[in-house]
Amino acid sequence: MTNRRDFLALSAAALSASALPARAGTPMHVHTAPSCGCCHAWADLARVRGYAVNVSELTDPQAEKAALGVPLELASCHTVEAGGYVFEGHVPFEALEAVLRDRPAVVGLAVPGMPMGSPGMGDDPAARYDVIAFGGDAGAGRVFYRAGTPEPFAG
């Protein structure tokens, strides 16, 4: 028999679980640069959003990124594998989640370099930088998302 306290705790847990988006529990492998704090900060933000995050250190970053299809000119500090896509650098979760939801014919998204204000680099929603889709229909790269703008998704 369930008492009132157990019932309320179970109800709260069920309500919390139902409020989580479909991404909850989505496996995500984050390949980090050795000793990089912002890589781990990005991974922590992914965990907060409900992703099941596994972290490992890159041993040969250039070769490992190339093997995953990341163009050298789009490289950043960490590389993420999730849902059959590659996400390079400080990709905002809105863009990442749009790819996982809509399943475009691209290899992945990249935020070259380490823009201040991006997730893991200060987390400023007003920070402006471009997110580039690469591979597949995007070819060598095209703007997919413009962070910090009123209409972030590029046409």
GROMACS .gro file of C-alpha atoms in nm:
model
  155
    1MET     CA    1   0.000   0.000   0.000
    2THR     CA    2   0.127   0.344  -0.092
    3ASN     CA    3   0.117   0.616   0.170
    4ARG     CA    4   0.057   0.983   0.091
    5ARG     CA    5   0.427   1.079   0.098
    6ASP     CA    6   0.520   0.795  -0.143
    7PHE     CA    7   0.229   0.885  -0.369
    8LEU     CA    8   0.336   1.250  -0.384
    9ALA     CA    9   0.699   1.155  -0.451
   10LEU     CA   10   0.597   0.916  -0.730
   11SER     CA   11   0.363   1.175  -0.877
   12ALA     CA   12   0.636   1.439  -0.876
   13ALA     CA   13   0.879   1.197  -1.040
   14ALA     CA   14   0.626   1.104  -1.308
   15LEU     CA   15   0.548   1.469  -1.374
   16SER     CA   16   0.920   1.552  -1.402
   17ALA     CA   17   0.976   1.262  -1.639
   18SER     CA   18   0.681   1.360  -1.857
   19ALA     CA   19   0.815   1.716  -1.878
   20LEU     CA   20   1.151   1.595  -2.011
   21PRO     CA   21   1.183   1.616  -2.388
   22ALA     CA   22   1.244   1.312  -2.604
   23ARG     CA   23   1.621   1.369  -2.573
   24ALA     CA   24   1.620   1.239  -2.215
   25GLY     CA   25   1.859   0.949  -2.202
   26THR     CA   26   1.987   1.000  -2.559
   27PRO     CA   27   2.343   0.864  -2.559
   28MET     CA   28   2.608   1.123  -2.631
   29HIS     CA   29   2.981   1.055  -2.656
   30VAL     CA   30   3.192   1.365  -2.595
   31HIS     CA   31   3.555   1.342  -2.712
   32THR     CA   32   3.742   1.613  -2.521
   33ALA     CA   33   4.074   1.783  -2.573
   34PRO     CA   34   4.321   1.687  -2.298
   35SER     CA   35   4.274   1.897  -1.983
   36CYS     CA   36   4.010   2.123  -2.144
   37GLY     CA   37   3.771   2.271  -1.888
   38CYS     CA   38   3.525   2.415  -2.140
   39CYS     CA   39   3.479   2.070  -2.301
   40HIS     CA   40   3.369   1.935  -1.964
   41ALA     CA   41   3.150   2.242  -1.904
   42TRP     CA   42   2.968   2.168  -2.234
   43ALA     CA   43   2.927   1.801  -2.132
   44ASP     CA   44   2.786   1.909  -1.795
   45LEU     CA   45   2.529   2.130  -1.973
   46ALA     CA   46   2.431   1.829  -2.188
   47ARG     CA   47   2.376   1.621  -1.875
   48VAL     CA   48   2.155   1.894  -1.727
   49ARG     CA   49   1.946   1.882  -2.046
   50GLY     CA   50   1.889   1.508  -1.997
   51TYR     CA   51   2.150   1.350  -2.223
   52ALA     CA   52   2.332   1.032  -2.117
   53VAL     CA   53   2.688   1.164  -2.156
   54ASN     CA   54   3.003   0.956  -2.185
   55VAL     CA   55   3.334   1.146  -2.196
   56SER     CA   56   3.671   1.033  -2.329
   57GLU     CA   57   3.991   1.221  -2.414
   58LEU     CA   58   4.111   1.259  -2.769
   59THR     CA   59   4.457   1.106  -2.814
   60ASP     CA   60   4.520   1.224  -3.172
   61PRO     CA   61   4.265   1.505  -3.217
   62GLN     CA   62   4.332   1.586  -3.582
   63ALA     CA   63   4.316   1.222  -3.696
   64GLU     CA   64   4.015   1.137  -3.480
   65LYS     CA   65   3.818   1.440  -3.597
   66ALA     CA   66   3.904   1.366  -3.961
   67ALA     CA   67   3.788   1.004  -3.916
   68LEU     CA   68   3.451   1.138  -3.798
   69GLY     CA   69   3.423   1.365  -4.102
   70VAL     CA   70   3.499   1.700  -3.935
   71PRO     CA   71   3.666   1.937  -4.184
   72LEU     CA   72   3.995   2.074  -4.050
   73GLU     CA   73   3.879   2.435  -4.095
   74LEU     CA   74   3.576   2.371  -3.871
   75ALA     CA   75   3.768   2.208  -3.586
   76SER     CA   76   3.726   2.311  -3.224
   77CYS     CA   77   3.820   2.165  -2.887
   78HIS     CA   78   3.571   1.879  -2.851
   79THR     CA   79   3.378   1.647  -3.080
   80VAL     CA   80   3.043   1.491  -2.994
   81GLU     CA   81   2.875   1.185  -3.142
   82ALA     CA   82   2.501   1.163  -3.088
   83GLY     CA   83   2.212   1.014  -3.284
   84GLY     CA   84   2.433   0.925  -3.582
   85TYR     CA   85   2.560   1.284  -3.616
   86VAL     CA   86   2.882   1.466  -3.527
   87PHE     CA   87   2.877   1.796  -3.338
   88GLU     CA   88   3.205   1.985  -3.331
   89GLY     CA   89   3.276   2.240  -3.062
   90HIS     CA   90   3.038   2.456  -2.864
   91VAL     CA   91   2.723   2.382  -3.063
   92PRO     CA   92   2.415   2.535  -2.894
   93PHE     CA   93   2.164   2.275  -2.785
   94GLU     CA   94   1.880   2.432  -2.986
   95ALA     CA   95   2.072   2.363  -3.308
   96LEU     CA   96   2.184   2.017  -3.197
   97GLU     CA   97   1.829   1.923  -3.100
   98ALA     CA   98   1.693   2.048  -3.434
   99VAL     CA   99   1.930   1.810  -3.613
  100LEU     CA  100   1.838   1.517  -3.389
  101ARG     CA  101   1.467   1.592  -3.437
  102ASP     CA  102   1.459   1.678  -3.808
  103ARG     CA  103   1.732   1.437  -3.927
  104PRO     CA  104   1.877   1.648  -4.214
  105ALA     CA  105   2.112   1.482  -4.464
  106VAL     CA  106   2.433   1.626  -4.314
  107VAL     CA  107   2.725   1.471  -4.128
  108GLY     CA  108   2.690   1.723  -3.849
  109LEU     CA  109   2.726   2.075  -3.713
  110ALA     CA  110   3.030   2.275  -3.609
  111VAL     CA  111   3.110   2.590  -3.418
  112PRO     CA  112   3.469   2.658  -3.523
  113GLY     CA  113   3.703   2.789  -3.256
  114MET     CA  114   3.572   2.868  -2.912
  115PRO     CA  115   3.336   3.169  -2.928
  116MET     CA  116   3.286   3.352  -2.600
  117GLY     CA  117   2.933   3.317  -2.472
  118SER     CA  118   2.866   2.983  -2.642
  119PRO     CA  119   2.757   2.683  -2.427
  120GLY     CA  120   3.051   2.595  -2.205
  121MET     CA  121   3.220   2.928  -2.283
  122GLY     CA  122   3.007   3.157  -2.068
  123ASP     CA  123   2.658   3.045  -2.173
  124ASP     CA  124   2.541   3.388  -2.290
  125PRO     CA  125   2.219   3.351  -2.493
  126ALA     CA  126   2.292   3.687  -2.661
  127ALA     CA  127   2.634   3.574  -2.790
  128ARG     CA  128   2.646   3.589  -3.171
  129TYR     CA  129   2.821   3.325  -3.380
  130ASP     CA  130   2.737   3.091  -3.667
  131VAL     CA  131   2.679   2.717  -3.651
  132ILE     CA  132   2.791   2.546  -3.971
  133ALA     CA  133   2.635   2.229  -4.115
  134PHE     CA  134   2.887   2.011  -4.297
  135GLY     CA  135   2.891   1.698  -4.510
  136GLY     CA  136   2.600   1.543  -4.699
  137ASP     CA  137   2.365   1.806  -4.843
  138ALA     CA  138   2.570   2.083  -4.675
  139GLY     CA  139   2.883   1.996  -4.871
  140ALA     CA  140   3.190   2.173  -4.737
  141GLY     CA  141   2.970   2.380  -4.507
  142ARG     CA  142   2.680   2.622  -4.487
  143VAL     CA  143   2.528   2.828  -4.208
  144PHE     CA  144   2.261   2.623  -4.032
  145TYR     CA  145   2.198   2.837  -3.723
  146ARG     CA  146   2.286   3.192  -3.615
  147ALA     CA  147   2.319   3.204  -3.239
  148GLY     CA  148   2.206   3.520  -3.062
  149THR     CA  149   1.977   3.641  -3.340
  150PRO     CA  150   1.598   3.685  -3.348
  151GLU     CA  151   1.564   3.428  -3.629
  152PRO     CA  152   1.839   3.174  -3.561
  153PHE     CA  153   1.763   2.910  -3.823
  154ALA     CA  154   1.915   2.992  -4.161
  155GLY     CA  155   1.706   2.940  -4.473
   0.00000   0.00000   0.00000
